[in-house]
């Protein structure tokens, strides 16, 4: 059963469909006029699907993903908050990705593109149990929107609502899993010559070479002070993902490769060949908010057709263009 919902805070043309997903978990379906779509599970505030107008899936979701709380969903766009990775006292990647969010029908207004007719607003507030492990009061508002060209936009607004006058700090990432045809045929443009922390080398700091990133073994790197635009070129599919970010200076690049893939119960042994995580993040310098202050972090994903081999697309032009 599904119901169509028009948020009271939006124009009458803005709507989403609310229905049940795997294991009876609530999810929201967004669809734009040209046929592109996205789905968002309330569990984790987790985008699990983004399809173009040809109904081609653009995000990777493991065939072994476990849609059963408290396990996080493997794939899509998990939200890492208030801690990225193991950089703190909380469980890996914090708790936002394995909490139940609610639909926020009356979010505070913020400037948005009025052309985005398909969107949903979600909100997460801490439970008493959350405050025991992370003693801060907050409101985390997430808007997931589809643009008129099928672009996927995620806007996070996190506010410190502590009444004891205490600031808090957090790290954050949109842990985006992109679907790719063959990891060995993928290259990433925009991170050349950047400094990075290598999580496979005890977080030691290195400087990237001047060439595009290519992949032939496990990678787990945090690139620092990165450009606002990164391109992921998939030769076989003749498709380039363009990632634009705002308020998120860092970028994580991750692929577990074969050994780690086999060690993960919710990940197929060969699935590493068909995914790549490129994550807009704020990691090196944690975000600090005083009571009443709000932080905003925005991610916009789009695709452009490309055939890098035939020179139809110069990735540098994509990165330097609008």
Short mmCIF file of C-alpha atoms in Angstrom, two decimals:
data_model
loop_
_atom_site.label_atom_id
_atom_site.label_comp_id
_atom_site.label_asym_id
_atom_site.label_seq_id
_atom_site.Cartn_x
_atom_site.Cartn_y
_atom_site.Cartn_z
CA UNK A 1 0.00 0.00 0.00
CA UNK A 2 1.27 3.45 -0.84
CA UNK A 3 -0.08 6.90 -0.20
CA UNK A 4 0.69 10.12 -2.00
CA UNK A 5 1.63 12.99 0.25
CA UNK A 6 1.91 16.70 -0.37
CA UNK A 7 3.97 18.40 2.35
CA UNK A 8 2.12 21.32 3.87
CA UNK A 9 5.23 23.47 3.69
CA UNK A 10 5.67 22.95 -0.03
CA UNK A 11 3.85 24.11 -3.09
CA UNK A 12 0.89 22.04 -4.15
CA UNK A 13 2.97 20.50 -6.95
CA UNK A 14 5.53 19.01 -4.56
CA UNK A 15 4.77 15.44 -3.64
CA UNK A 16 6.21 12.04 -2.76
CA UNK A 17 4.86 8.53 -2.33
CA UNK A 18 5.07 6.87 1.06
CA UNK A 19 5.15 3.06 1.04
CA UNK A 20 6.70 -0.08 2.52
CA UNK A 21 10.10 -1.39 1.50
CA UNK A 22 12.11 -4.47 2.46
CA UNK A 23 11.10 -6.11 5.75
CA UNK A 24 8.19 -3.69 6.06
CA UNK A 25 10.46 -0.68 6.57
CA UNK A 26 8.91 2.67 5.60
CA UNK A 27 10.29 4.38 2.53
CA UNK A 28 9.56 7.41 0.37
CA UNK A 29 9.58 7.38 -3.43
CA UNK A 30 10.43 10.53 -5.38
CA UNK A 31 9.83 10.78 -9.11
CA UNK A 32 10.25 13.67 -11.51
CA UNK A 33 8.24 14.41 -14.66
CA UNK A 34 10.87 12.92 -16.98
CA UNK A 35 10.93 9.59 -15.13
CA UNK A 36 14.03 9.80 -12.94
CA UNK A 37 13.46 8.59 -9.39
CA UNK A 38 14.92 8.13 -5.92
CA UNK A 39 13.93 6.16 -2.86
CA UNK A 40 14.68 7.04 0.73
CA UNK A 41 14.26 4.74 3.72
CA UNK A 42 13.22 6.43 6.96
CA UNK A 43 15.58 3.97 8.64
CA UNK A 44 18.87 5.85 8.45
CA UNK A 45 17.43 8.71 6.37
CA UNK A 46 19.04 6.49 3.77
CA UNK A 47 18.84 7.02 -0.01
CA UNK A 48 18.92 3.48 -1.44
CA UNK A 49 18.12 4.14 -5.11
CA UNK A 50 18.63 6.86 -7.72
CA UNK A 51 17.56 6.08 -11.27
CA UNK A 52 17.78 8.13 -14.43
CA UNK A 53 14.93 8.66 -16.90
CA UNK A 54 15.79 5.31 -18.55
CA UNK A 55 15.26 3.56 -15.17
CA UNK A 56 18.99 2.73 -14.95
CA UNK A 57 20.18 2.42 -11.35
CA UNK A 58 23.01 4.85 -10.60
CA UNK A 59 23.76 3.88 -6.98
CA UNK A 60 25.21 0.57 -5.84
CA UNK A 61 23.18 -1.43 -3.33
CA UNK A 62 24.61 -4.78 -2.26
CA UNK A 63 22.52 -7.83 -3.15
CA UNK A 64 23.30 -8.95 0.40
CA UNK A 65 22.27 -5.70 2.10
CA UNK A 66 20.50 -6.41 5.39
CA UNK A 67 17.38 -4.28 5.84
CA UNK A 68 17.13 -5.18 9.49
CA UNK A 69 17.84 -2.69 12.30
CA UNK A 70 20.23 -2.08 13.94
CA UNK A 71 22.39 -3.12 10.96
CA UNK A 72 23.14 -0.26 8.57
CA UNK A 73 22.07 -0.71 4.94
CA UNK A 74 25.02 -1.63 2.69
CA UNK A 75 25.01 0.70 -0.31
CA UNK A 76 23.15 3.79 -1.47
CA UNK A 77 24.04 6.89 0.54
CA UNK A 78 24.53 6.17 4.25
CA UNK A 79 24.89 9.29 6.40
CA UNK A 80 27.89 9.26 8.74
CA UNK A 81 27.11 11.45 11.77
CA UNK A 82 28.21 12.52 14.36
CA UNK A 83 31.35 10.52 13.69
CA UNK A 84 33.08 9.40 10.53
CA UNK A 85 34.72 5.98 10.70
CA UNK A 86 36.38 5.21 14.01
CA UNK A 87 37.43 8.81 14.71
CA UNK A 88 35.87 8.92 18.18
CA UNK A 89 34.22 6.88 20.91
CA UNK A 90 31.08 5.89 18.99
CA UNK A 91 30.48 2.85 16.81
CA UNK A 92 31.81 3.00 13.24
CA UNK A 93 30.34 6.01 11.37
CA UNK A 94 28.18 7.19 14.29
CA UNK A 95 24.48 6.46 14.73
CA UNK A 96 22.46 8.55 12.21
CA UNK A 97 22.53 5.73 9.64
CA UNK A 98 20.88 3.27 12.00
CA UNK A 99 18.18 5.39 13.60
CA UNK A 100 14.60 5.88 12.48
CA UNK A 101 14.05 9.34 11.02
CA UNK A 102 10.65 10.99 10.70
CA UNK A 103 9.09 13.04 7.92
CA UNK A 104 9.33 16.75 8.69
CA UNK A 105 6.17 18.36 7.29
CA UNK A 106 7.01 21.89 8.45
CA UNK A 107 10.75 22.45 8.03
CA UNK A 108 12.10 25.96 8.54
CA UNK A 109 12.36 27.60 5.12
CA UNK A 110 15.66 27.75 3.32
CA UNK A 111 16.57 28.96 -0.16
CA UNK A 112 15.89 26.22 -2.64
CA UNK A 113 15.44 25.84 -6.34
CA UNK A 114 11.70 26.14 -6.95
CA UNK A 115 12.10 23.84 -9.96
CA UNK A 116 12.69 20.91 -7.57
CA UNK A 117 9.16 19.57 -7.38
CA UNK A 118 10.05 16.12 -6.05
CA UNK A 119 11.53 16.28 -2.57
CA UNK A 120 11.04 15.10 0.98
CA UNK A 121 12.20 16.57 4.29
CA UNK A 122 13.29 14.26 7.11
CA UNK A 123 14.34 15.03 10.67
CA UNK A 124 16.38 13.20 13.31
CA UNK A 125 16.52 14.14 16.99
CA UNK A 126 18.47 12.22 19.63
CA UNK A 127 16.77 9.63 21.83
CA UNK A 128 17.60 9.25 25.52
CA UNK A 129 19.86 6.35 24.58
CA UNK A 130 21.68 8.51 22.02
CA UNK A 131 22.30 11.20 24.62
CA UNK A 132 23.88 8.57 26.88
CA UNK A 133 26.53 7.80 24.26
CA UNK A 134 26.80 11.31 22.74
CA UNK A 135 25.55 13.85 25.34
CA UNK A 136 24.28 16.57 23.04
CA UNK A 137 20.91 17.79 21.85
CA UNK A 138 20.57 18.42 18.11
CA UNK A 139 18.16 18.65 15.22
CA UNK A 140 19.35 17.09 11.97
CA UNK A 141 17.19 18.05 9.00
CA UNK A 142 17.72 16.33 5.67
CA UNK A 143 16.15 17.31 2.37
CA UNK A 144 16.38 14.82 -0.50
CA UNK A 145 15.36 16.33 -3.84
CA UNK A 146 15.30 15.44 -7.52
CA UNK A 147 16.17 18.28 -9.88
CA UNK A 148 14.42 18.80 -13.22
CA UNK A 149 17.29 17.11 -15.05
CA UNK A 150 17.25 14.10 -12.75
CA UNK A 151 20.03 15.42 -10.50
CA UNK A 152 19.96 14.12 -6.93
CA UNK A 153 20.43 16.70 -4.18
CA UNK A 154 20.92 16.09 -0.46
CA UNK A 155 20.98 19.04 1.92
CA UNK A 156 21.80 18.44 5.60
CA UNK A 157 21.17 21.09 8.24
CA UNK A 158 22.42 20.30 11.72
CA UNK A 159 21.56 22.59 14.63
CA UNK A 160 22.92 22.58 18.19
CA UNK A 161 19.87 22.66 20.50
CA UNK A 162 21.80 22.18 23.76
CA UNK A 163 20.25 24.19 26.58
CA UNK A 164 23.33 23.86 28.81
CA UNK A 165 25.33 26.32 26.70
CA UNK A 166 27.78 23.66 25.50
CA UNK A 167 29.12 23.54 21.95
CA UNK A 168 29.60 20.22 20.20
CA UNK A 169 31.83 18.99 17.39
CA UNK A 170 31.21 16.31 14.80
CA UNK A 171 32.59 14.75 11.64
CA UNK A 172 30.35 13.91 8.71
CA UNK A 173 30.14 12.14 5.36
CA UNK A 174 27.66 11.27 2.64
CA UNK A 175 29.04 7.73 2.15
CA UNK A 176 27.89 7.50 -1.50
CA UNK A 177 28.21 4.14 -3.28
CA UNK A 178 28.27 4.71 -7.05
CA UNK A 179 27.34 1.89 -9.40
CA UNK A 180 30.08 1.29 -11.98
CA UNK A 181 30.44 -1.28 -14.75
CA UNK A 182 33.98 -2.40 -13.92
CA UNK A 183 36.18 -0.78 -11.25
CA UNK A 184 39.30 -1.38 -13.37
CA UNK A 185 37.76 0.82 -16.10
CA UNK A 186 36.92 3.75 -13.82
CA UNK A 187 38.90 6.92 -13.27
CA UNK A 188 38.33 9.82 -10.88
CA UNK A 189 39.22 13.37 -11.91
CA UNK A 190 39.58 16.36 -9.60
CA UNK A 191 41.74 14.91 -6.80
CA UNK A 192 45.09 15.13 -8.58
CA UNK A 193 47.94 16.59 -6.46
CA UNK A 194 45.70 16.68 -3.36
CA UNK A 195 46.98 15.71 0.08
CA UNK A 196 45.31 12.65 1.59
CA UNK A 197 45.32 10.48 4.69
CA UNK A 198 45.74 6.80 3.85
CA UNK A 199 43.66 4.65 6.18
CA UNK A 200 45.60 1.59 4.98
CA UNK A 201 48.86 3.23 6.14
CA UNK A 202 47.82 4.24 9.68
CA UNK A 203 46.31 7.52 8.42
CA UNK A 204 49.72 8.73 7.24
CA UNK A 205 49.59 11.84 5.07
CA UNK A 206 50.66 11.67 1.41
CA UNK A 207 50.29 13.80 -1.72
CA UNK A 208 48.47 12.37 -4.73
CA UNK A 209 50.27 12.18 -8.07
CA UNK A 210 49.23 14.36 -10.98
CA UNK A 211 47.22 11.73 -12.85
CA UNK A 212 43.56 10.77 -12.56
CA UNK A 213 42.87 8.08 -9.97
CA UNK A 214 42.56 4.54 -11.29
CA UNK A 215 41.94 1.35 -9.32
CA UNK A 216 43.75 -1.96 -9.16
CA UNK A 217 43.71 -2.77 -5.42
CA UNK A 218 42.03 -1.81 -2.14
CA UNK A 219 41.77 1.94 -1.55
CA UNK A 220 40.69 3.86 1.57
CA UNK A 221 41.81 7.48 1.45
CA UNK A 222 40.61 10.79 2.86
CA UNK A 223 41.49 13.61 0.46
CA UNK A 224 41.80 16.99 2.18
CA UNK A 225 40.64 20.48 1.14
CA UNK A 226 39.30 19.16 -2.15
CA UNK A 227 37.60 21.03 -5.02
CA UNK A 228 33.83 21.50 -4.95
CA UNK A 229 33.50 19.31 -8.05
CA UNK A 230 34.75 15.75 -8.69
CA UNK A 231 34.13 13.60 -11.77
CA UNK A 232 33.89 9.80 -11.87
CA UNK A 233 34.33 8.46 -15.41
CA UNK A 234 32.92 5.04 -16.28
CA UNK A 235 34.38 4.09 -19.67
CA UNK A 236 32.24 1.05 -20.30
CA UNK A 237 28.93 2.77 -19.59
CA UNK A 238 30.08 5.95 -21.35
CA UNK A 239 28.83 7.82 -18.32
CA UNK A 240 30.40 10.38 -16.02
CA UNK A 241 29.10 11.13 -12.55
CA UNK A 242 29.65 14.71 -11.46
CA UNK A 243 29.72 15.25 -7.70
CA UNK A 244 29.30 18.83 -6.47
CA UNK A 245 29.59 19.64 -2.78
CA UNK A 246 29.27 22.62 -0.50
CA UNK A 247 30.34 22.86 3.15
CA UNK A 248 32.20 19.55 2.80
CA UNK A 249 35.91 20.15 2.22
CA UNK A 250 37.10 16.55 2.23
CA UNK A 251 36.47 13.57 -0.06
CA UNK A 252 36.78 9.90 0.84
CA UNK A 253 37.57 7.31 -1.85
CA UNK A 254 36.93 3.69 -0.87
CA UNK A 255 36.79 0.27 -2.47
CA UNK A 256 37.29 -2.84 -0.28
CA UNK A 257 38.67 -5.06 -3.11
CA UNK A 258 38.49 -8.85 -2.96
CA UNK A 259 39.79 -9.84 0.49
CA UNK A 260 37.74 -7.33 2.48
CA UNK A 261 34.69 -8.00 0.27
CA UNK A 262 34.82 -11.68 1.22
CA UNK A 263 35.05 -10.75 4.90
CA UNK A 264 31.82 -8.67 4.86
CA UNK A 265 28.65 -10.69 5.44
CA UNK A 266 26.44 -8.06 3.79
CA UNK A 267 28.57 -7.67 0.66
CA UNK A 268 28.93 -10.08 -2.28
CA UNK A 269 32.40 -11.54 -2.91
CA UNK A 270 32.69 -9.96 -6.38
CA UNK A 271 30.58 -6.85 -5.83
CA UNK A 272 33.65 -4.68 -5.28
CA UNK A 273 34.08 -4.76 -9.08
CA UNK A 274 30.82 -2.86 -9.56
CA UNK A 275 31.01 -0.09 -6.96
CA UNK A 276 33.09 2.86 -5.89
CA UNK A 277 32.55 5.11 -2.89
CA UNK A 278 33.40 8.77 -3.40
CA UNK A 279 32.17 10.59 -0.32
CA UNK A 280 31.68 14.31 0.30
CA UNK A 281 32.86 14.77 3.88
CA UNK A 282 34.06 16.98 6.73
CA UNK A 283 36.67 14.91 8.56
CA UNK A 284 40.07 16.53 9.04
CA UNK A 285 38.64 19.61 10.77
CA UNK A 286 35.53 18.68 12.78
CA UNK A 287 32.56 21.06 12.57
CA UNK A 288 31.92 22.87 15.87
CA UNK A 289 28.53 24.42 16.65
CA UNK A 290 27.63 26.62 19.58
CA UNK A 291 24.05 26.38 20.92
CA UNK A 292 21.67 27.81 18.33
CA UNK A 293 24.19 27.59 15.50
CA UNK A 294 23.44 25.60 12.34
CA UNK A 295 25.70 23.94 9.80
CA UNK A 296 24.69 23.10 6.25
CA UNK A 297 26.32 20.52 4.00
CA UNK A 298 25.09 19.94 0.46
CA UNK A 299 25.71 17.23 -2.10
CA UNK A 300 24.52 17.31 -5.71
CA UNK A 301 24.95 14.31 -8.01
CA UNK A 302 24.41 14.40 -11.76
CA UNK A 303 25.42 12.37 -14.79
CA UNK A 304 26.61 13.35 -18.23
CA UNK A 305 27.08 11.02 -21.18
CA UNK A 306 30.73 10.64 -22.07
CA UNK A 307 33.18 8.64 -24.07
CA UNK A 308 36.52 9.61 -22.69
CA UNK A 309 38.34 7.36 -25.15
CA UNK A 310 36.87 9.15 -28.17
CA UNK A 311 37.47 12.56 -26.64
CA UNK A 312 33.82 13.59 -26.53
CA UNK A 313 34.29 14.77 -22.99
CA UNK A 314 37.30 16.49 -21.57
CA UNK A 315 36.90 15.87 -17.83
CA UNK A 316 38.84 19.02 -17.02
CA UNK A 317 36.21 21.04 -18.86
CA UNK A 318 33.51 19.35 -16.78
CA UNK A 319 35.37 20.16 -13.57
CA UNK A 320 36.15 23.76 -14.48
CA UNK A 321 32.77 24.51 -16.06
CA UNK A 322 29.67 25.68 -14.25
#
